[in-house]
Coordinates of C-alpha atoms and ligand atoms in Angstrom, one line a residue:
X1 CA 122.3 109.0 125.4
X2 CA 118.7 107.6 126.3
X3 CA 119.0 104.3 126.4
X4 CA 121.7 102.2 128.4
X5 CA 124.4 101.2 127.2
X6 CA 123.4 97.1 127.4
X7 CA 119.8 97.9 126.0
X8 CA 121.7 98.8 122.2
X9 CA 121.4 96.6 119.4
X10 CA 124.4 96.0 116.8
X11 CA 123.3 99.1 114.9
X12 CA 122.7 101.6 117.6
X13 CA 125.4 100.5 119.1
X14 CA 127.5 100.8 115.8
X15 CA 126.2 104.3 115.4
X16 CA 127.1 105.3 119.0
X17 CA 130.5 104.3 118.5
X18 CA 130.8 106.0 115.2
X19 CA 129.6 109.2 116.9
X20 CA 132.2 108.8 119.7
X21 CA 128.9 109.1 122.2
X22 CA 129.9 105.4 123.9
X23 CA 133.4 103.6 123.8
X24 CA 133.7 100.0 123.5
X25 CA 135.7 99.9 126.4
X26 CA 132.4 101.3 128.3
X27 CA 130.1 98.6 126.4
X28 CA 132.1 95.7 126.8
X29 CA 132.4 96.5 130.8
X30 CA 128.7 96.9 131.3
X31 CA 128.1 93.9 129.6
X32 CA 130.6 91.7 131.5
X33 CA 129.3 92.6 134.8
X34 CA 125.5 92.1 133.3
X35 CA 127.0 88.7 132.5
X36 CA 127.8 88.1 136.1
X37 CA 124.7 89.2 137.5
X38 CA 122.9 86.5 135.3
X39 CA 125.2 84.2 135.8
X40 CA 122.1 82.0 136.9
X41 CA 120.6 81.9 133.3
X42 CA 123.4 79.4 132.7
X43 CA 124.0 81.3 128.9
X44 CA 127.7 81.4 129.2
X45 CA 129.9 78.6 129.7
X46 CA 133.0 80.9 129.4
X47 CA 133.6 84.6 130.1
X48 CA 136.9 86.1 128.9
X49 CA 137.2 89.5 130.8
X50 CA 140.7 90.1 130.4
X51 CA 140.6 89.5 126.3
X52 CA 137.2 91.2 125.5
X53 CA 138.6 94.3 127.5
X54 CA 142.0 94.3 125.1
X55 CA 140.0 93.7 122.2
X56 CA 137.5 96.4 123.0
X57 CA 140.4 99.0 123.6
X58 CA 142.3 98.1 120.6
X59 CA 138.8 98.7 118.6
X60 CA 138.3 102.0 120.1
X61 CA 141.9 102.9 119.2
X62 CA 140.9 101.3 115.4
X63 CA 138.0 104.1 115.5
X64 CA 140.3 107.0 116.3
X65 CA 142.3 106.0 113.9
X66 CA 139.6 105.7 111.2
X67 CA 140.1 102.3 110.4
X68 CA 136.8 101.0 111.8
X69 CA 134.4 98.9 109.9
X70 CA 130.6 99.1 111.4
X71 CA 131.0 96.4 113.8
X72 CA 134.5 97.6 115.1
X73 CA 134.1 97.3 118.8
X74 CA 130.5 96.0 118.9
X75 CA 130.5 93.0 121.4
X76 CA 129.6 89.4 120.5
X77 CA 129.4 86.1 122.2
X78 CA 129.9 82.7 120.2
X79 CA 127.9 79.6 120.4
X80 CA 130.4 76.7 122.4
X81 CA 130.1 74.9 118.5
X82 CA 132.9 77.3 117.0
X83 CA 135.9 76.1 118.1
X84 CA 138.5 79.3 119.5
X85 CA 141.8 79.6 120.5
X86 CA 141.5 81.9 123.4
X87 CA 138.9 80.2 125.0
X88 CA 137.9 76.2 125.5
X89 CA 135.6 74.8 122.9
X90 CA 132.9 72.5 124.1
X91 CA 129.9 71.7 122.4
X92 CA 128.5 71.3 125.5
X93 CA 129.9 67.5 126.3
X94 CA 131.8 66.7 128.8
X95 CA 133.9 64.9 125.9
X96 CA 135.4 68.3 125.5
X97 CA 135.5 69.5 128.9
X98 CA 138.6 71.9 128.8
X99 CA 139.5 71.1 125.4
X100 CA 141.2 74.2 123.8
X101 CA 141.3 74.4 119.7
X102 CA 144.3 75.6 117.9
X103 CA 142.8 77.6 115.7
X104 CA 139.4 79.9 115.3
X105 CA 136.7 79.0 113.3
X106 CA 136.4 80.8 110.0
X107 CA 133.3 82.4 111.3
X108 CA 135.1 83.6 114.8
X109 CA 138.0 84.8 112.6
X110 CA 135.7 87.3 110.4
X111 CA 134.0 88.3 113.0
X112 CA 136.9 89.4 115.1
X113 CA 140.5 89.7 114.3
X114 CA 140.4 88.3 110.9
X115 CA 142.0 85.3 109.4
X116 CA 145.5 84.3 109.2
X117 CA 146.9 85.4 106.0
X118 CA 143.6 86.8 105.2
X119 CA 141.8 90.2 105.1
X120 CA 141.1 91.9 108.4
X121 CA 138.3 91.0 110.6
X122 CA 135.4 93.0 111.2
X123 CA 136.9 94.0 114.6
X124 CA 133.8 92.8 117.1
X125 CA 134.8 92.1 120.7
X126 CA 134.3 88.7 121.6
X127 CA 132.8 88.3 125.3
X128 CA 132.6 84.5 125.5
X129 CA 130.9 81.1 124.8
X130 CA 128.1 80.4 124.6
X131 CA 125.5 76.9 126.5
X132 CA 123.9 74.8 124.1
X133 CA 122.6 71.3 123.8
X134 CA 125.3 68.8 124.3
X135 CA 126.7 68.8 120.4
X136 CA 123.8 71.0 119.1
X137 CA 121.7 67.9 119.9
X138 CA 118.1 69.0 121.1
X139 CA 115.3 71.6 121.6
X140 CA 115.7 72.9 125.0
X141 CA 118.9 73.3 125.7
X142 CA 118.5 71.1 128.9
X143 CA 120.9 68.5 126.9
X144 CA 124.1 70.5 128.0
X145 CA 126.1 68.7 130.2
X146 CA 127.1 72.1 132.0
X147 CA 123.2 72.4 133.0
X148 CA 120.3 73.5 131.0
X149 CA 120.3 77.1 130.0
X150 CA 116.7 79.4 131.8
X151 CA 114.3 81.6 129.3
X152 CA 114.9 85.0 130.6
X153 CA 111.1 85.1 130.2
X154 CA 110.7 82.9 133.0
X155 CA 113.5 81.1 134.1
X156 CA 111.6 77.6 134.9
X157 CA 111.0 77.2 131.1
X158 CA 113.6 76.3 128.5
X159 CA 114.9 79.4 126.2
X160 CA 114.9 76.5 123.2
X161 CA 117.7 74.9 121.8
X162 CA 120.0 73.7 120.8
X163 CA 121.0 77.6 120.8
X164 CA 119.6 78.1 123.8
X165 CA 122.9 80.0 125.6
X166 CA 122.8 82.2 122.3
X167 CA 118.9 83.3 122.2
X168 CA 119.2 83.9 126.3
X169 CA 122.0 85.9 126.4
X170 CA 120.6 88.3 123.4
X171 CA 116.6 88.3 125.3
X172 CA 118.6 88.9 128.8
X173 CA 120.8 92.0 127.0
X174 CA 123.9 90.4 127.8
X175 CA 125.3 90.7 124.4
X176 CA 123.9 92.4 121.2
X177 CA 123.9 89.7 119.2
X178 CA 125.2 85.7 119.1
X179 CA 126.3 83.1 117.0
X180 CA 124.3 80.3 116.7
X181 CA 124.1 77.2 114.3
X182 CA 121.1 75.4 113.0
X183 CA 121.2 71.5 111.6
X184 CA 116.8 71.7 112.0
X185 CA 115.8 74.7 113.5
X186 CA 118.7 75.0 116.3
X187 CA 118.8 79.2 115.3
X188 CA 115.1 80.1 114.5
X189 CA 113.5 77.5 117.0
X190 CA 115.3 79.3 120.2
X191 CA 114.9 83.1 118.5
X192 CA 111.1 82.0 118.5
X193 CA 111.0 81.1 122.4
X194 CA 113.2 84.2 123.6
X195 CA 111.4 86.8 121.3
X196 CA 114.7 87.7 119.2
X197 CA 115.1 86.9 115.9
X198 CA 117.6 84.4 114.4
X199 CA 118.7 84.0 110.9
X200 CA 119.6 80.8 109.3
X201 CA 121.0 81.4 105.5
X202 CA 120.9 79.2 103.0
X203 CA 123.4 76.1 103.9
X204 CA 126.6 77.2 101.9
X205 CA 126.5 80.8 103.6
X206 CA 128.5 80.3 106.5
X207 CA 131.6 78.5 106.4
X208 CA 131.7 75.5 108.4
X209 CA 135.3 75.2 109.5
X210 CA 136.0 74.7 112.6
X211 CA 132.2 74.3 113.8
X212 CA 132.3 71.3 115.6
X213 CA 130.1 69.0 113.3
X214 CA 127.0 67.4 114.3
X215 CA 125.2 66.4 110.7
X216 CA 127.7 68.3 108.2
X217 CA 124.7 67.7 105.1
X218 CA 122.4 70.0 107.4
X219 CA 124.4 72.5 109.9
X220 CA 124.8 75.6 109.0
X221 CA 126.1 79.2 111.2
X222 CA 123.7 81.6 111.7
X223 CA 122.9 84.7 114.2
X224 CA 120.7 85.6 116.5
X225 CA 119.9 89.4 117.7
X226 CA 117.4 91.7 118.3
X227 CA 116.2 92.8 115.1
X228 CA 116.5 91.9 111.3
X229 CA 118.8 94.9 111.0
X230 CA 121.1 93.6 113.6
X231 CA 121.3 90.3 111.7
X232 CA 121.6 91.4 108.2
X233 CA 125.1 93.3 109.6
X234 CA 126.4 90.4 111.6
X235 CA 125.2 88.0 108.6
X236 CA 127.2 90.2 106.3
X237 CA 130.7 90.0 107.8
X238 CA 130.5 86.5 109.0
X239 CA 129.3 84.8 105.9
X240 CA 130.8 84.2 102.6
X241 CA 133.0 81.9 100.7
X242 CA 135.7 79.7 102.7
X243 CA 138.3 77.4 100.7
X244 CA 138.5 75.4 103.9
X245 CA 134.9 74.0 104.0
X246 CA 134.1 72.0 100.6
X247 CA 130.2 72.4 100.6
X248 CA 130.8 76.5 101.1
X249 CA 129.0 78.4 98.0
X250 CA 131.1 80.4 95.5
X251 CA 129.6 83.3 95.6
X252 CA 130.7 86.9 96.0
X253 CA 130.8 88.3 99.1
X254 CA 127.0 89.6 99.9
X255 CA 126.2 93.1 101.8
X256 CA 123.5 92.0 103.6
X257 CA 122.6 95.1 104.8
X258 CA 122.2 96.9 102.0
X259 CA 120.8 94.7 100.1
X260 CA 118.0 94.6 102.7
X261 CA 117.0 98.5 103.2
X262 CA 117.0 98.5 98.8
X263 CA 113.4 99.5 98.1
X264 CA 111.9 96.8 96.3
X265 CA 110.8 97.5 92.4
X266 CA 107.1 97.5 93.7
X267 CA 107.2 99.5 96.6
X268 CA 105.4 102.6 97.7
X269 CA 105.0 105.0 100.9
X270 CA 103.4 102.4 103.3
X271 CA 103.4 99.8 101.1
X272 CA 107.2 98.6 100.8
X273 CA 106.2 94.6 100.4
X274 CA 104.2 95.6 97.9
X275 CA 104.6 92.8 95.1
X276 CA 105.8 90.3 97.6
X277 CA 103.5 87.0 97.2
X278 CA 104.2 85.2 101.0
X279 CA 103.2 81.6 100.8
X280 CA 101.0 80.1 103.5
X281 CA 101.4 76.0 103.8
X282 CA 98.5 74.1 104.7
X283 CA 100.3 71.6 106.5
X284 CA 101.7 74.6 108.5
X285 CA 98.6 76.0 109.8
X286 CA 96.7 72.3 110.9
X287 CA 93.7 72.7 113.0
X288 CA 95.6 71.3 116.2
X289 CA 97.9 74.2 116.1
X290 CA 97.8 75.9 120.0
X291 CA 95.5 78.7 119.2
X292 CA 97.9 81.0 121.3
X293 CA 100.7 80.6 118.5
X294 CA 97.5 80.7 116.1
X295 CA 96.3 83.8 116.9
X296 CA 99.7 85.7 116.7
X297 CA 100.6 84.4 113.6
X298 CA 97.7 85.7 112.6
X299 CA 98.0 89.5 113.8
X300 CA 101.6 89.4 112.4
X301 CA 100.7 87.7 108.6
X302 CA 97.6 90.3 108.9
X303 CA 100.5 93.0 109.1
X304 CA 102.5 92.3 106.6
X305 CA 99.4 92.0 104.1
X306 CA 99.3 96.0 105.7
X307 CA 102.9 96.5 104.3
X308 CA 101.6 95.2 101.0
X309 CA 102.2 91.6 100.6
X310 CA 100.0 89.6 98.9
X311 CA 99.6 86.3 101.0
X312 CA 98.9 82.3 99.0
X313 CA 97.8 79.0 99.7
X314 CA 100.5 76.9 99.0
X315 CA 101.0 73.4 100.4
X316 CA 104.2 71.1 101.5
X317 CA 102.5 67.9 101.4
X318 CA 105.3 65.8 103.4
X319 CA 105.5 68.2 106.0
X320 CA 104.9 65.3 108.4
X321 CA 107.4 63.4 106.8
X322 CA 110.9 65.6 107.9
X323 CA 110.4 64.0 111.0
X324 CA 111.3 60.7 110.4
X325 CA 113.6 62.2 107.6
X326 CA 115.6 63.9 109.4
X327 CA 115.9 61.8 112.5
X328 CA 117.2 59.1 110.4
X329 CA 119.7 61.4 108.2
X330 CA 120.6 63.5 111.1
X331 CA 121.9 60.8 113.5
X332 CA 123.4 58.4 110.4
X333 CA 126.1 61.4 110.0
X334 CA 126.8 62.7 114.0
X335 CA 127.3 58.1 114.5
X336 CA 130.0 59.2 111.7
X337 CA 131.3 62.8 112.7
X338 CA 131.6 61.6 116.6
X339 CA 133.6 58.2 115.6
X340 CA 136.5 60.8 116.2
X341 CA 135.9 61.0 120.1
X342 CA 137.7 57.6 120.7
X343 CA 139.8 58.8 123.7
X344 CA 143.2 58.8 121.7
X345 CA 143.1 62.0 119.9
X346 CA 141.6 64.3 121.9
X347 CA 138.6 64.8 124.0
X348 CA 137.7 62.6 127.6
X349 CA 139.7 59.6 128.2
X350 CA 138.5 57.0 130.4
X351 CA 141.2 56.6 133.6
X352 CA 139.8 52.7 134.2
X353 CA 142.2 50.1 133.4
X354 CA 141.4 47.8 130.2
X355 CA 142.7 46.9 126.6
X356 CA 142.6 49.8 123.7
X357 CA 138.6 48.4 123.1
X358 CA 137.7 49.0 126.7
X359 CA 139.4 52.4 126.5
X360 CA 137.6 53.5 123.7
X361 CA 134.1 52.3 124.8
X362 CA 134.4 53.9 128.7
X363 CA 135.7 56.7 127.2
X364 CA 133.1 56.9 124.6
X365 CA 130.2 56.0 127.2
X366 CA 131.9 58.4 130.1
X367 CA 132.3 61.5 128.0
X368 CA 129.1 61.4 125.9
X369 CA 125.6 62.3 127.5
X370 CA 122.6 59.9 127.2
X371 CA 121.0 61.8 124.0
X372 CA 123.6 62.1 122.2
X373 CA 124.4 58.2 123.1
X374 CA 121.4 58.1 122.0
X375 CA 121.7 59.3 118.3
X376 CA 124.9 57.6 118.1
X377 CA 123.0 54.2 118.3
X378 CA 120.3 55.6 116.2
X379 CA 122.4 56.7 113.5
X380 CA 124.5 53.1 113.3
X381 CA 121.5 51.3 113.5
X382 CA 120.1 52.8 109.9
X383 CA 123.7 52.7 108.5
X384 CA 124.2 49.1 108.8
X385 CA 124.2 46.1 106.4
X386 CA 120.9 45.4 105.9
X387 CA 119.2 48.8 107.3
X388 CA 121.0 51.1 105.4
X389 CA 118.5 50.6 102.2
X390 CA 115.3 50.5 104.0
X391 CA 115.9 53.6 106.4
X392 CA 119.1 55.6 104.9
X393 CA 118.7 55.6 101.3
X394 CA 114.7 55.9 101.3
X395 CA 115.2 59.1 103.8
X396 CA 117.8 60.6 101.3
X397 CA 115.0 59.8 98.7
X398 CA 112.8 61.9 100.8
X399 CA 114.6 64.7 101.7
X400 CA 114.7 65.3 97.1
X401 CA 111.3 65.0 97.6
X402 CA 110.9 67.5 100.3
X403 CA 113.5 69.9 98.8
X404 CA 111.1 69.5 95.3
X405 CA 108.4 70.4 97.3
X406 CA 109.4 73.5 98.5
X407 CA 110.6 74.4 94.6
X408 CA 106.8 73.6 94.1
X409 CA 105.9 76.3 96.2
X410 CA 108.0 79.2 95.0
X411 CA 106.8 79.1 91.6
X412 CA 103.7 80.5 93.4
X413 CA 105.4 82.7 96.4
X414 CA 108.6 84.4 97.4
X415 CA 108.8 83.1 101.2
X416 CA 106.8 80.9 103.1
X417 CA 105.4 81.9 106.3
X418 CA 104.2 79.5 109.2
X419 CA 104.9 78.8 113.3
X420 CA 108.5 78.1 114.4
X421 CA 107.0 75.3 117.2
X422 CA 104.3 74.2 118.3
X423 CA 103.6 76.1 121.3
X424 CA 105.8 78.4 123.5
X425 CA 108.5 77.3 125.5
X426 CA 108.0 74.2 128.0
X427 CA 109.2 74.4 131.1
X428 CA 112.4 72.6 132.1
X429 CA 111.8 68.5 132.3
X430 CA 108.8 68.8 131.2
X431 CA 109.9 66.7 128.4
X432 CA 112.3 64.9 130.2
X433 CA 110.7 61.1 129.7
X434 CA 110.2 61.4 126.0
X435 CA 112.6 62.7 124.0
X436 CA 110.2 61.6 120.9
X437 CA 108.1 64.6 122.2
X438 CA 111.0 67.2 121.5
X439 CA 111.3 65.3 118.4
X440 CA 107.8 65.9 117.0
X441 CA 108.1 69.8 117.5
X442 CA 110.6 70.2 115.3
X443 CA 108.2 69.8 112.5
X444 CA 108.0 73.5 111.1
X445 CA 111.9 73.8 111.2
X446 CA 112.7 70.4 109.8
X447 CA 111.5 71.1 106.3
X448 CA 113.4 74.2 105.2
X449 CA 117.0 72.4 106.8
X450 CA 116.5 69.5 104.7
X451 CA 116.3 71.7 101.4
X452 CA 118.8 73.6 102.6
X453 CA 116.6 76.8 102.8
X454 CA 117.5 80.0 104.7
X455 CA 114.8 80.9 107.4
X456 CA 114.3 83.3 110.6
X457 CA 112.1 84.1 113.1
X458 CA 111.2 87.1 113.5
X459 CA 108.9 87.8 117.4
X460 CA 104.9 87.9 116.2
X461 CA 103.6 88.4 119.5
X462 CA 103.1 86.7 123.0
X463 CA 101.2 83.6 123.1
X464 CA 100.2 81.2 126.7
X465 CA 102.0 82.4 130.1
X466 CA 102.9 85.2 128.3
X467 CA 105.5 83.5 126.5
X468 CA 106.5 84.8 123.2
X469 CA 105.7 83.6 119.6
X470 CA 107.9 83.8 116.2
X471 CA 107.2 83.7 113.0
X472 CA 108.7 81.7 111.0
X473 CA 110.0 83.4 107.4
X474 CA 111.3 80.6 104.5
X475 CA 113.3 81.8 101.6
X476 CA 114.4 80.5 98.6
X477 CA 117.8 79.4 98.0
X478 CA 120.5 82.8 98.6
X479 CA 117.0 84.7 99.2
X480 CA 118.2 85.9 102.8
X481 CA 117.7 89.8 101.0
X482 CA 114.5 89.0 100.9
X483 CA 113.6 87.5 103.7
X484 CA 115.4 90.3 105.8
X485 CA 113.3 92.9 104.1
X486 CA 110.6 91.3 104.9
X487 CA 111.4 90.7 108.8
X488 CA 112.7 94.1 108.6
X489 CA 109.6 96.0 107.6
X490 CA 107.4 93.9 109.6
X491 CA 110.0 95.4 112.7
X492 CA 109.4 99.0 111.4
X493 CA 105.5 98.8 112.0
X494 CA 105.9 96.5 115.1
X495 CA 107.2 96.7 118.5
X496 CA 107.5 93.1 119.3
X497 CA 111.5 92.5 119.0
X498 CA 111.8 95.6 121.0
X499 CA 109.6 93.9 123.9
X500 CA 112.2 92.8 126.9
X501 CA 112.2 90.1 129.8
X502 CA 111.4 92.0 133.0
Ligands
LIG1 N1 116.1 69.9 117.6 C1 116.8 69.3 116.5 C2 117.6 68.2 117.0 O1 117.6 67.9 118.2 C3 117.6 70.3 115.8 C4 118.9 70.6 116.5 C5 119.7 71.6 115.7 O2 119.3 72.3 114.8 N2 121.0 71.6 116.1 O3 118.4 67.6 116.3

């Protein structure tokens, strides 16, 4: 075997396992002592050695046997948003500290053991949970209020957010590949800073039961790993329709995989885009875009036109607009989905003496952190008598708007191309004083979560400090096939997602 063991993907390390070449009993220790040694990049907020080690021996046993599926025995690691019954369930708040679920999420289940009274799981081995901003709220992943998660890159900068504990923990090889969820750019914005590349399907996908909500119109699961490959096979067994989540699509279950290495109709030696029209937004490519993140975008969209697409001018002309859009819509439904942290159910109760009302507002202003506070109060603001009209309902009006824009578009493409962010990845507290700044460079991930698009990033390149870049990839609605081809032959003729922290 050349490479070692914690340097595999999902599908080397699927293909090892197959051959009998690497156990998962060897994987899953070299990881968890990896996960010590880098216990400084704060990615993990909870480690279960004693479980992954049963689960990885009962899926080598599942391999003699024959019973395997692909991802039998390959190790994961789920964001701290998917609630789990061997492990506590956070969201990164203290509001949860210790807090341990009764059941898994739908998303955990398929991935590992399987559901309860449902078909068997795919069998990975589930190393442990995962840091992210305090209930998926931010950017950088400094919001956690276990500590802010390091960019393997360079561990003074953030790794993104809010799946920041994911995208470290697949740059640092700790884990093949993570969950993640995205509510506006929470999967591809941290795949972007950390050079992996995240997928995040159409909303519908991915079942959200038992994924602790933040705004339940806009989150949606996702995964990030080291390659489009990797993803489509993690995407594939994790995905899919769930009776328990109302908004989940009725669709039949979709390999992926499969559907991703499927020539396309127009393809030829060289040439397999060929046929594929990739849209270019104006408003994506504006003339203050950091010419670092410029000039990678560049090289990589000048790559794919190699693999024979066809690039457009398109244009998404309330770009801007998702901003303000989403920053109203977005904290109008987490002042709703947290009104359940109130002390009595569950979650941090206040030990100060007072009447039921005191109880619920020290154990609301104890347990939740000061952006999250933050949105609450943001959020009840624009959903009250007299607001509700003049911020909420002309936002909803919007986001049609934006979603109509998009349809605009792919009449004339079949994905949209652009930057994730901005720039590369600021260094911790560099934002610190104005969370309006973290705000503002969410503006090429806003969009497509508003419509309810899939996207990913995909690694284009290094960009200032040596930091790296992604491209970001938009799909139409259940066009994940195509976006993965597209990812995936851009992977085939570039080394970039191979590219490692030193
Ligand atoms: N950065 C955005 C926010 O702070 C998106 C977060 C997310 O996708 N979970 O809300």
């Amino acid at each position: 075997m050349s490479a070692a063991p914690h340097e595999l993907g999902v599908a080397d390390a699927s293909r090892l396992l197959a051959a009998g070449a690497l156990s998962s009993v060897e994987l899953t220790q070299e990881l968890l002592a990896r996960i010590d040694v880098h216990a400084a990049l704060r990615a993990f907020l909870a480690v279960d050695a004693p479980g992954a080690l049963k689960s990885a021996r009962a899926a080598d046993a599942r391999r003699a046997a024959g019973l395997a599926t692909p991802l039998t025995g390959v190790p994961i690691a789920h964001k701290d948003i998917f609630v789990t019954r061997a492990l506590p369930s956070t969201a990164g708040s203290r509001m949860l500290e210790g807090y341990v679920s009764p059941f898994d999420a739908t998303v955990v289940a398929r991935l590992g053991d399987g559901e309860a009274g449902g078909a068997p799981g795919a069998g990975m081995v589930t190393l442990g949970k995962l840091n992210c901003d305090e209930f998926a709220m931010g950017s950088g992943s400094e919001n956690s209020a276990f500590g802010a998660v390091r960019n393997p890159w360079d561990r003074e900068r953030v790794p993104g957010g809010s799946s920041g504990g994911s995208a470290a923990a697949v740059a640092a090889r700790l884990v093949p590949a993570a969950t993640a969820t995205d509510t506006g750019g929470s999967i591809r914005q941290p795949a972007g800073f950390t050079g992996t590349t995240g997928i995040k399907p159409t909303y519908g996908v991915c079942s959200r039961y038992g994924m602790i909500a933040f705004a339940s119109s806009l989150d949606q699961a996702g995964v990030i790993a080291r390659s489009a490959e990797d993803c489509a096979l993690v995407l594939s067994a994790m995905g899919g329709f769930d009776a328990r989540d109302s908004t989940s699509a009725e669709r039949p279950p979709q390999d992926f995989h499969a559907q991703m290495l499927a020539p396309r109709a127009a393809a030829s030696a060289g040439r397999p885009l060929a046929g594929l029209r990739i849209g270019l937004p104006r408003e994506f490519f504006p003339a203050a875009l950091a010419p670092d993140v410029g000039d990678a975008l560049r090289a990589a969209l000048a790559e794919l036109e190699k693999l024979g697409a066809a690039l457009v001018d398109v244009s998404l002309p309330r770009t801007e607009l998702a901003i303000p859009v989403y920053y109203i819509i977005a904290p109008a439904e987490a002042s709703s989905n947290l009104s359940r942290f109130d002390g009595v159910r569950y979650g941090h109760r206040t030990v100060r003496d007072g009447d039921l009302r005191d109880m619920v507002r020290r154990s609301r202003a104890e347990g939740f952190g000061a952006e999250v506070r933050r949105r609450i109060m943001i959020g009840t603001y624009v959903l009250s008598h007299g607001y509700y009209d003049a911020y909420f309902v002309q936002a909803l009006k919007l986001r049609r708007m934006i979603a109509d824009d998009f349809q605009a578009c792919f009449r004339r493409c079949d994905l949209i191309a652009g930057p994730v962010a901005p720039s590369v990845a600021w260094r911790i507290g560099e934002q610190a004083d104005d969370p309006v700044k973290a705000y503002l460079a969410d503006i090429f991930t806003l969009p497509a979560s508003l419509a309810g698009l899939p996207g990913m990033s995909v690694p284009a390149g290094f960009g200032a400090h040596a930091m790296p870049v992604g491209l970001q990839l938009i799909g139409d609605y259940f066009g994940e096939a195509t976006l993965l081809q597209a990812a995936h032959a851009l992977q085939q003729a570039t080394d970039f997602h191979r590219r490692r922290p030193a």
